[in-house]
Amino acid sequence: MKISIINGSQKPSGSNTGIILSTLNNLLGKDNDIDNYTLGVKQFSAEIYNKIVLSDVIVFAFPLYTDSIPSNMLKMLIESESFFGREKAKETVVYAIINNGYYEGKQTHIAFEIIQNWCDRSGVHFGGGLGQGAGEMIGATQKTPLNKGPFNNLWRALKLLAEKIEAKEPFGIKYLSPYFPRFLWKIMAHNTFRHPLASKNKLTKKDIVSKIM
Amino acid sequence: MNLLIHDLKEFNQDILIKSSQNDTVIIAGNGKIHPCICCFGCWIKTPGQCIIKDGYDNLGLLHARCSRLIIISQCFYGSYSPFVHNVLDRSIPYLLPYFSTKNGETHHKFRYDNKIVLKVHFYGNISDKEKETAGKLVRANGVNHHAQETEVYFYDKVKDIQGVV
């Protein structure tokens, strides 16, 4: 099985999408022919597009931007459309893994529709995927193995997704939030994550909420 | 103030802007906009301002000053064009890093008190399914951009878009 996995994060390093994809790679059987691509803020060459369109399965993974797809990944989807529309594309199955900074995985539902609309235009099959909430927490808790901490539901979903990918079967769309109460997640995001990072830049809480007029 | 974001190759001000008030700021592409790299610099280094100095680093401030946000964009798969999307992605300094809960969903708190009317004019070869998606997207963007009301319009051809301001 030839599988192309595309990380659409625009972060230069340390993306939460990358952590999820690292887990997915480990869950996929070693007999698969897997190519991992990181898009970043650049575009793929025609050579890479020509390799991707020959895949049995394509996995798009990215963070939610503006309730949708990051602009550079959107550009990549538009450019890639012309490489599909061939006989081979009819057999390709596309899955998506979308994480977002809000707590609720359900907030990725519009981005899933956009991916489905791209599949319709490109002539490939949409196989479903995972919409994950509290994406920043994945990076913040990465010392805890994904299958043991608040994201063990994500790990189990990825395991099932890996099975469906290898069978090229529909997965449906599953929305996940962490096994962690939302009010505690919010406190953690405010106090543990934002404030210390701002303090390093000598900013106070008042500075963080300042208005520039 | 009106804030007009567009991706038109040819911008005819006389046709698109009918308002006699001279208070419209126009954001257009110059081919040099850098994608948002999700560094949070606009929250934890220079609050309210993007740290990428490419001429699009003041979008948070422009959002804060506007009462009407008008977007003209080619529609791709029910979303915006990459340029317009990029401008919106780079507008997060308008928001705070803190969260609030609205209608059972978490969203970012607002840095500013202004409320806006969000009007989006999509053009291009758009399927019914893509129109449905685009409507949902604009409504969701409205929630995140403090919009009191949102309006979405679709056009087959750019020349049909007139008097948006």
CSV table of C-alpha atoms in Angstrom, one decimal:
chain,number,residue,atom,x,y,z
A,1,MET,CA,0.0,0.0,0.0
A,2,LYS,CA,1.5,3.3,-1.1
A,3,ILE,CA,0.5,6.0,1.5
A,4,SER,CA,1.3,9.7,1.3
A,5,ILE,CA,1.1,11.6,4.5
A,6,ILE,CA,1.1,15.4,4.3
A,7,ASN,CA,1.7,17.6,7.3
A,8,GLY,CA,0.0,21.0,6.5
A,9,SER,CA,1.2,22.8,9.6
A,10,GLN,CA,2.8,26.2,8.9
A,11,LYS,CA,4.9,26.1,12.1
A,12,PRO,CA,8.6,25.9,11.4
A,13,SER,CA,9.1,23.2,14.0
A,14,GLY,CA,7.4,21.4,16.9
A,15,SER,CA,3.9,21.1,15.4
A,16,ASN,CA,1.2,19.3,17.2
A,17,THR,CA,0.1,17.9,13.8
A,18,GLY,CA,3.6,16.3,13.6
A,19,ILE,CA,3.1,14.5,17.0
A,20,ILE,CA,-0.2,13.0,15.8
A,21,LEU,CA,1.4,11.9,12.5
A,22,SER,CA,4.4,10.4,14.2
A,23,THR,CA,1.9,8.2,16.2
A,24,LEU,CA,0.0,7.3,13.0
A,25,ASN,CA,3.3,6.3,11.3
A,26,ASN,CA,4.1,4.0,14.2
A,27,LEU,CA,0.6,2.4,14.0
A,28,LEU,CA,0.8,1.7,10.3
A,29,GLY,CA,2.2,-1.7,9.3
A,30,LYS,CA,5.9,-1.7,8.3
A,31,ASP,CA,5.1,-3.4,4.9
A,32,ASN,CA,3.4,-0.1,3.7
A,33,ASP,CA,5.3,2.2,1.4
A,34,ILE,CA,4.9,5.5,3.3
A,35,ASP,CA,6.1,8.9,2.2
A,36,ASN,CA,5.9,11.7,4.7
A,37,TYR,CA,5.8,15.3,3.4
A,38,THR,CA,5.9,18.5,5.4
A,39,LEU,CA,4.5,21.5,3.5
A,40,GLY,CA,5.4,24.4,5.9
A,41,VAL,CA,5.1,27.8,4.2
A,42,LYS,CA,6.5,26.6,0.8
A,43,GLN,CA,4.8,24.7,-2.1
A,44,PHE,CA,5.5,21.3,-3.4
A,45,SER,CA,7.3,20.8,-6.7
A,46,ALA,CA,5.6,19.1,-9.7
A,47,GLU,CA,7.8,16.1,-9.0
A,48,ILE,CA,6.3,15.7,-5.5
A,49,TYR,CA,2.7,16.2,-6.8
A,50,ASN,CA,3.4,13.5,-9.4
A,51,LYS,CA,4.5,11.1,-6.7
A,52,ILE,CA,1.5,12.0,-4.4
A,53,VAL,CA,-1.1,11.3,-7.1
A,54,LEU,CA,0.2,7.8,-7.5
A,55,SER,CA,-0.7,7.0,-3.9
A,56,ASP,CA,-3.4,4.5,-2.9
A,57,VAL,CA,-4.1,6.6,0.2
A,58,ILE,CA,-3.4,10.3,1.0
A,59,VAL,CA,-3.6,11.6,4.6
A,60,PHE,CA,-3.9,15.3,5.0
A,61,ALA,CA,-3.2,16.5,8.5
A,62,PHE,CA,-3.3,20.2,9.5
A,63,PRO,CA,-4.3,22.6,12.3
A,64,LEU,CA,-7.5,24.6,11.9
A,65,TYR,CA,-7.0,28.2,10.8
A,66,THR,CA,-9.9,30.6,10.7
A,67,ASP,CA,-12.4,27.7,10.9
A,68,SER,CA,-10.9,26.3,7.8
A,69,ILE,CA,-7.6,25.1,6.2
A,70,PRO,CA,-4.3,27.0,6.6
A,71,SER,CA,-3.8,29.3,3.6
A,72,ASN,CA,-0.6,27.6,2.3
A,73,MET,CA,-2.3,24.2,2.4
A,74,LEU,CA,-5.3,25.6,0.6
A,75,LYS,CA,-2.9,26.8,-2.1
A,76,MET,CA,-1.4,23.4,-2.3
A,77,LEU,CA,-4.8,21.8,-2.6
A,78,ILE,CA,-5.7,24.2,-5.5
A,79,GLU,CA,-2.3,23.4,-7.3
A,80,SER,CA,-2.6,19.7,-6.7
A,81,GLU,CA,-6.1,19.5,-8.3
A,82,SER,CA,-4.6,19.7,-11.8
A,83,PHE,CA,-2.4,16.6,-11.1
A,84,PHE,CA,-5.5,14.5,-10.2
A,85,GLY,CA,-8.4,13.9,-12.6
A,86,ARG,CA,-6.5,10.9,-14.0
A,87,GLU,CA,-7.7,7.3,-14.1
A,88,LYS,CA,-5.6,6.5,-11.0
A,89,ALA,CA,-7.2,9.2,-8.9
A,90,LYS,CA,-10.5,7.3,-8.9
A,91,GLU,CA,-8.9,4.7,-6.7
A,92,THR,CA,-7.3,7.1,-4.3
A,93,VAL,CA,-8.8,7.4,-0.8
A,94,VAL,CA,-8.2,10.6,1.1
A,95,TYR,CA,-8.4,10.8,4.9
A,96,ALA,CA,-7.9,14.0,7.0
A,97,ILE,CA,-6.7,14.6,10.6
A,98,ILE,CA,-7.6,18.1,11.7
A,99,ASN,CA,-6.6,19.5,15.1
A,100,ASN,CA,-7.7,22.8,16.6
A,101,GLY,CA,-6.8,25.0,19.5
A,102,TYR,CA,-10.3,25.0,20.9
A,103,TYR,CA,-11.4,22.3,23.2
A,104,GLU,CA,-14.0,20.7,21.0
A,105,GLY,CA,-13.0,18.6,18.0
A,106,LYS,CA,-16.4,19.3,16.5
A,107,GLN,CA,-15.2,22.8,15.6
A,108,THR,CA,-13.3,21.2,12.7
A,109,HIS,CA,-16.5,20.2,10.9
A,110,ILE,CA,-16.4,23.0,8.3
A,111,ALA,CA,-12.7,22.1,7.4
A,112,PHE,CA,-13.9,18.5,6.8
A,113,GLU,CA,-16.5,19.8,4.4
A,114,ILE,CA,-13.9,21.8,2.5
A,115,ILE,CA,-11.7,18.7,2.2
A,116,GLN,CA,-14.7,16.7,1.0
A,117,ASN,CA,-15.5,19.5,-1.6
A,118,TRP,CA,-11.8,19.3,-2.8
A,119,CYS,CA,-12.2,15.5,-3.1
A,120,ASP,CA,-15.3,16.0,-5.3
A,121,ARG,CA,-13.4,18.4,-7.5
A,122,SER,CA,-10.3,16.2,-7.7
A,123,GLY,CA,-12.2,12.9,-8.4
A,124,VAL,CA,-10.8,11.0,-5.3
A,125,HIS,CA,-12.7,9.3,-2.6
A,126,PHE,CA,-13.1,10.8,0.8
A,127,GLY,CA,-12.5,8.3,3.6
A,128,GLY,CA,-13.3,10.4,6.6
A,129,GLY,CA,-10.9,11.3,9.5
A,130,LEU,CA,-10.4,12.7,12.9
A,131,GLY,CA,-11.3,16.1,14.2
A,132,GLN,CA,-9.3,16.7,17.4
A,133,GLY,CA,-9.8,19.5,20.0
A,134,ALA,CA,-7.3,21.0,22.5
A,135,GLY,CA,-4.5,20.6,19.9
A,136,GLU,CA,-2.0,22.8,21.8
A,137,MET,CA,-2.4,20.4,24.8
A,138,ILE,CA,-1.0,17.6,22.7
A,139,GLY,CA,2.4,19.3,22.5
A,140,ALA,CA,2.2,20.5,26.1
A,141,THR,CA,1.7,16.9,27.4
A,142,GLN,CA,3.9,15.1,24.9
A,143,LYS,CA,6.1,13.6,27.6
A,144,THR,CA,3.1,11.4,28.5
A,145,PRO,CA,2.7,8.6,25.9
A,146,LEU,CA,-0.4,9.3,23.8
A,147,ASN,CA,-2.0,6.0,24.7
A,148,LYS,CA,-1.7,6.7,28.5
A,149,GLY,CA,-2.7,10.3,29.1
A,150,PRO,CA,-5.6,12.6,28.2
A,151,PHE,CA,-5.3,11.8,24.6
A,152,ASN,CA,-5.6,8.0,24.8
A,153,ASN,CA,-9.0,8.3,23.0
A,154,LEU,CA,-7.0,9.9,20.2
A,155,TRP,CA,-4.5,7.1,20.2
A,156,ARG,CA,-7.3,4.5,20.0
A,157,ALA,CA,-9.0,6.4,17.2
A,158,LEU,CA,-5.6,6.6,15.3
A,159,LYS,CA,-5.2,2.9,15.7
A,160,LEU,CA,-8.6,2.3,14.2
A,161,LEU,CA,-7.9,4.9,11.5
A,162,ALA,CA,-4.6,3.1,10.6
A,163,GLU,CA,-6.6,-0.2,10.2
A,164,LYS,CA,-9.1,1.5,7.9
A,165,ILE,CA,-6.3,3.2,5.9
A,166,GLU,CA,-4.6,-0.1,5.3
A,167,ALA,CA,-8.0,-1.6,4.1
A,168,LYS,CA,-8.9,1.6,2.2
A,169,GLU,CA,-12.2,1.5,4.0
A,170,PRO,CA,-14.4,4.4,5.1
A,171,PHE,CA,-13.6,5.6,8.6
A,172,GLY,CA,-16.4,8.2,9.0
A,173,ILE,CA,-15.6,11.5,10.8
A,174,LYS,CA,-14.9,11.3,14.5
A,175,TYR,CA,-14.7,14.3,16.6
A,176,LEU,CA,-12.6,14.1,19.8
A,177,SER,CA,-11.9,16.2,22.9
A,178,PRO,CA,-9.3,15.1,25.4
A,179,TYR,CA,-10.1,13.1,28.5
A,180,PHE,CA,-9.7,16.2,30.6
A,181,PRO,CA,-12.4,18.6,31.9
A,182,ARG,CA,-12.9,21.7,29.8
A,183,PHE,CA,-12.8,24.1,32.8
A,184,LEU,CA,-9.4,22.6,33.8
A,185,TRP,CA,-8.1,22.7,30.3
A,186,LYS,CA,-9.1,26.4,30.1
A,187,ILE,CA,-7.3,27.2,33.4
A,188,MET,CA,-4.3,25.3,32.2
A,189,ALA,CA,-4.2,27.1,28.9
A,190,HIS,CA,-4.5,30.5,30.6
A,191,ASN,CA,-2.2,30.0,33.5
A,192,THR,CA,0.3,27.3,32.7
A,193,PHE,CA,0.7,28.0,29.0
A,194,ARG,CA,0.2,31.7,28.1
A,195,HIS,CA,1.4,33.5,31.2
A,196,PRO,CA,4.8,31.9,31.6
A,197,LEU,CA,5.6,32.3,27.9
A,198,ALA,CA,4.6,36.0,28.1
A,199,SER,CA,6.6,36.5,31.3
A,200,LYS,CA,9.7,35.4,29.5
A,201,ASN,CA,9.2,38.4,27.3
A,202,LYS,CA,8.7,40.6,30.4
A,203,LEU,CA,5.0,41.1,29.7
A,204,THR,CA,2.4,41.3,32.5
A,205,LYS,CA,-1.1,40.1,32.3
A,206,LYS,CA,-2.1,43.7,31.7
A,207,ASP,CA,0.2,43.9,28.7
A,208,ILE,CA,-1.3,40.7,27.2
A,209,VAL,CA,-4.8,42.3,27.1
A,210,SER,CA,-3.6,45.7,26.0
A,211,LYS,CA,-5.4,47.5,23.2
A,212,ILE,CA,-3.4,49.2,20.4
A,213,MET,CA,-5.3,52.1,18.9
B,1,MET,CA,-14.4,52.5,9.2
B,2,ASN,CA,-14.9,49.9,6.4
B,3,LEU,CA,-12.3,47.3,5.9
B,4,LEU,CA,-12.3,45.8,2.5
B,5,ILE,CA,-10.2,42.7,1.8
B,6,HIS,CA,-10.1,41.5,-1.8
B,7,ASP,CA,-8.2,39.2,-4.1
B,8,LEU,CA,-9.3,40.9,-7.4
B,9,LYS,CA,-6.6,41.2,-10.1
B,10,GLU,CA,-8.3,44.4,-11.4
B,11,PHE,CA,-9.9,46.6,-8.7
B,12,ASN,CA,-12.4,49.2,-10.1
B,13,GLN,CA,-13.0,51.5,-7.2
B,14,ASP,CA,-15.8,53.4,-9.0
B,15,ILE,CA,-17.8,50.2,-9.5
B,16,LEU,CA,-17.0,48.6,-6.2
B,17,ILE,CA,-17.2,51.5,-3.8
B,18,LYS,CA,-20.4,53.5,-4.0
B,19,SER,CA,-20.3,55.1,-0.6
B,20,SER,CA,-19.5,58.8,-0.6
B,21,GLN,CA,-17.7,58.4,2.7
B,22,ASN,CA,-14.0,58.3,2.3
B,23,ASP,CA,-13.4,55.9,5.2
B,24,THR,CA,-12.6,52.6,3.5
B,25,VAL,CA,-9.3,50.8,4.1
B,26,ILE,CA,-8.5,48.4,1.3
B,27,ILE,CA,-6.3,45.2,1.8
B,28,ALA,CA,-5.1,43.7,-1.4
B,29,GLY,CA,-2.3,41.3,-2.4
B,30,ASN,CA,1.2,42.5,-3.2
B,31,GLY,CA,2.6,39.0,-3.6
B,32,LYS,CA,4.6,39.3,-0.4
B,33,ILE,CA,2.2,38.2,2.3
B,34,HIS,CA,3.8,35.6,4.6
B,35,PRO,CA,1.7,32.8,6.0
B,36,CYS,CA,0.8,32.8,9.8
B,37,ILE,CA,3.3,30.4,11.5
B,38,CYS,CA,1.3,30.0,14.6
B,39,CYS,CA,4.1,31.4,16.8
B,40,PHE,CA,1.8,33.2,19.2
B,41,GLY,CA,4.1,36.3,19.0
B,42,CYS,CA,1.0,38.5,18.6
B,43,TRP,CA,-0.1,37.3,22.0
B,44,ILE,CA,3.1,36.8,24.0
B,45,LYS,CA,5.7,39.1,22.4
B,46,THR,CA,4.0,42.1,20.9
B,47,PRO,CA,0.4,41.8,22.1
B,48,GLY,CA,-2.1,42.9,19.4
B,49,GLN,CA,0.5,43.1,16.6
B,50,CYS,CA,1.9,40.4,14.4
B,51,ILE,CA,5.7,39.9,14.6
B,52,ILE,CA,6.0,39.2,10.8
B,53,LYS,CA,6.9,42.6,9.3
B,54,ASP,CA,5.7,42.2,5.8
B,55,GLY,CA,3.2,45.1,5.6
B,56,TYR,CA,0.4,42.9,6.9
B,57,ASP,CA,1.4,43.1,10.6
B,58,ASN,CA,-1.3,45.6,11.5
B,59,LEU,CA,-4.4,43.6,10.7
B,60,GLY,CA,-5.5,43.2,14.3
B,61,LEU,CA,-5.6,47.0,14.7
B,62,LEU,CA,-7.5,47.4,11.4
B,63,HIS,CA,-10.1,44.9,12.5
B,64,ALA,CA,-10.4,46.8,15.8
B,65,ARG,CA,-11.1,50.1,14.0
B,66,CYS,CA,-13.6,48.7,11.5
B,67,SER,CA,-17.4,48.5,11.9
B,68,ARG,CA,-17.9,46.8,8.5
B,69,LEU,CA,-15.6,44.0,7.3
B,70,ILE,CA,-16.2,43.4,3.6
B,71,ILE,CA,-14.5,40.5,1.8
B,72,ILE,CA,-14.4,39.8,-2.0
B,73,SER,CA,-12.9,36.4,-2.6
B,74,GLN,CA,-12.8,33.7,-5.2
B,75,CYS,CA,-14.4,30.6,-3.6
B,76,PHE,CA,-12.4,27.4,-3.4
B,77,TYR,CA,-14.1,24.3,-2.1
B,78,GLY,CA,-16.4,26.5,0.1
B,79,SER,CA,-13.5,28.5,1.5
B,80,TYR,CA,-11.7,31.7,0.6
B,81,SER,CA,-8.8,32.2,-1.9
B,82,PRO,CA,-5.4,31.6,-0.3
B,83,PHE,CA,-4.6,35.3,-0.2
B,84,VAL,CA,-7.9,36.3,1.6
B,85,HIS,CA,-7.5,33.3,3.9
B,86,ASN,CA,-4.0,34.4,4.7
B,87,VAL,CA,-5.1,37.9,5.6
B,88,LEU,CA,-7.8,36.4,7.9
B,89,ASP,CA,-5.2,33.9,9.4
B,90,ARG,CA,-2.9,36.9,10.1
B,91,SER,CA,-5.8,38.8,11.9
B,92,ILE,CA,-5.6,36.8,15.2
B,93,PRO,CA,-3.9,39.7,17.0
B,94,TYR,CA,-7.4,41.1,17.0
B,95,LEU,CA,-8.2,38.3,19.5
B,96,LEU,CA,-6.9,37.5,23.0
B,97,PRO,CA,-5.1,34.2,23.8
B,98,TYR,CA,-7.8,33.6,26.5
B,99,PHE,CA,-10.9,31.5,26.0
B,100,SER,CA,-14.6,32.0,26.7
B,101,THR,CA,-17.5,29.6,26.2
B,102,LYS,CA,-20.3,30.6,23.8
B,103,ASN,CA,-23.2,28.3,23.0
B,104,GLY,CA,-21.3,25.3,24.4
B,105,GLU,CA,-18.1,26.0,22.3
B,106,THR,CA,-14.9,27.6,23.3
B,107,HIS,CA,-13.8,30.7,21.4
B,108,HIS,CA,-11.1,33.4,21.9
B,109,LYS,CA,-12.0,36.4,24.0
B,110,PHE,CA,-12.0,39.8,22.2
B,111,ARG,CA,-9.2,42.3,22.7
B,112,TYR,CA,-11.4,45.1,21.5
B,113,ASP,CA,-15.0,46.1,22.1
B,114,ASN,CA,-16.0,47.0,18.5
B,115,LYS,CA,-18.7,44.9,16.8
B,116,ILE,CA,-18.7,44.4,13.1
B,117,VAL,CA,-21.0,43.6,10.2
B,118,LEU,CA,-19.3,40.9,8.1
B,119,LYS,CA,-20.2,40.8,4.4
B,120,VAL,CA,-18.6,38.2,2.1
B,121,HIS,CA,-18.9,38.3,-1.7
B,122,PHE,CA,-17.7,35.0,-3.2
B,123,TYR,CA,-17.2,34.6,-6.9
B,124,GLY,CA,-16.3,31.8,-9.3
B,125,ASN,CA,-17.7,28.5,-10.4
B,126,ILE,CA,-19.2,27.4,-7.1
B,127,SER,CA,-21.3,24.2,-6.6
B,128,ASP,CA,-24.3,24.2,-4.3
B,129,LYS,CA,-22.4,22.1,-1.8
B,130,GLU,CA,-19.6,24.6,-1.8
B,131,LYS,CA,-22.1,27.5,-1.3
B,132,GLU,CA,-23.5,25.6,1.7
B,133,THR,CA,-20.0,25.2,3.2
B,134,ALA,CA,-19.1,28.8,2.5
B,135,GLY,CA,-22.2,30.0,4.3
B,136,LYS,CA,-21.3,27.9,7.4
B,137,LEU,CA,-17.7,29.2,7.2
B,138,VAL,CA,-18.7,32.8,7.2
B,139,ARG,CA,-21.1,32.4,10.1
B,140,ALA,CA,-18.4,30.6,12.1
B,141,ASN,CA,-15.9,33.4,11.2
B,142,GLY,CA,-18.5,35.9,12.3
B,143,VAL,CA,-18.7,34.3,15.8
B,144,ASN,CA,-14.9,34.5,16.0
B,145,HIS,CA,-14.7,38.1,14.7
B,146,HIS,CA,-17.3,39.6,17.0
B,147,ALA,CA,-19.8,40.1,14.1
B,148,GLN,CA,-23.3,41.2,14.9
B,149,GLU,CA,-24.5,40.0,11.6
B,150,THR,CA,-23.1,38.2,8.6
B,151,GLU,CA,-24.1,38.2,5.0
B,152,VAL,CA,-22.9,36.0,2.1
B,153,TYR,CA,-23.3,36.6,-1.6
B,154,PHE,CA,-22.3,34.5,-4.5
B,155,TYR,CA,-21.5,35.6,-8.1
B,156,ASP,CA,-20.7,33.6,-11.2
B,157,LYS,CA,-18.6,36.5,-12.6
B,158,VAL,CA,-16.4,39.2,-11.0
B,159,LYS,CA,-18.1,41.9,-13.1
B,160,ASP,CA,-21.4,41.2,-11.3
B,161,ILE,CA,-19.9,42.4,-8.0
B,162,GLN,CA,-20.8,46.1,-7.6
B,163,GLY,CA,-21.2,48.6,-4.9
B,164,VAL,CA,-20.1,46.4,-2.0
B,165,VAL,CA,-19.2,49.5,0.1
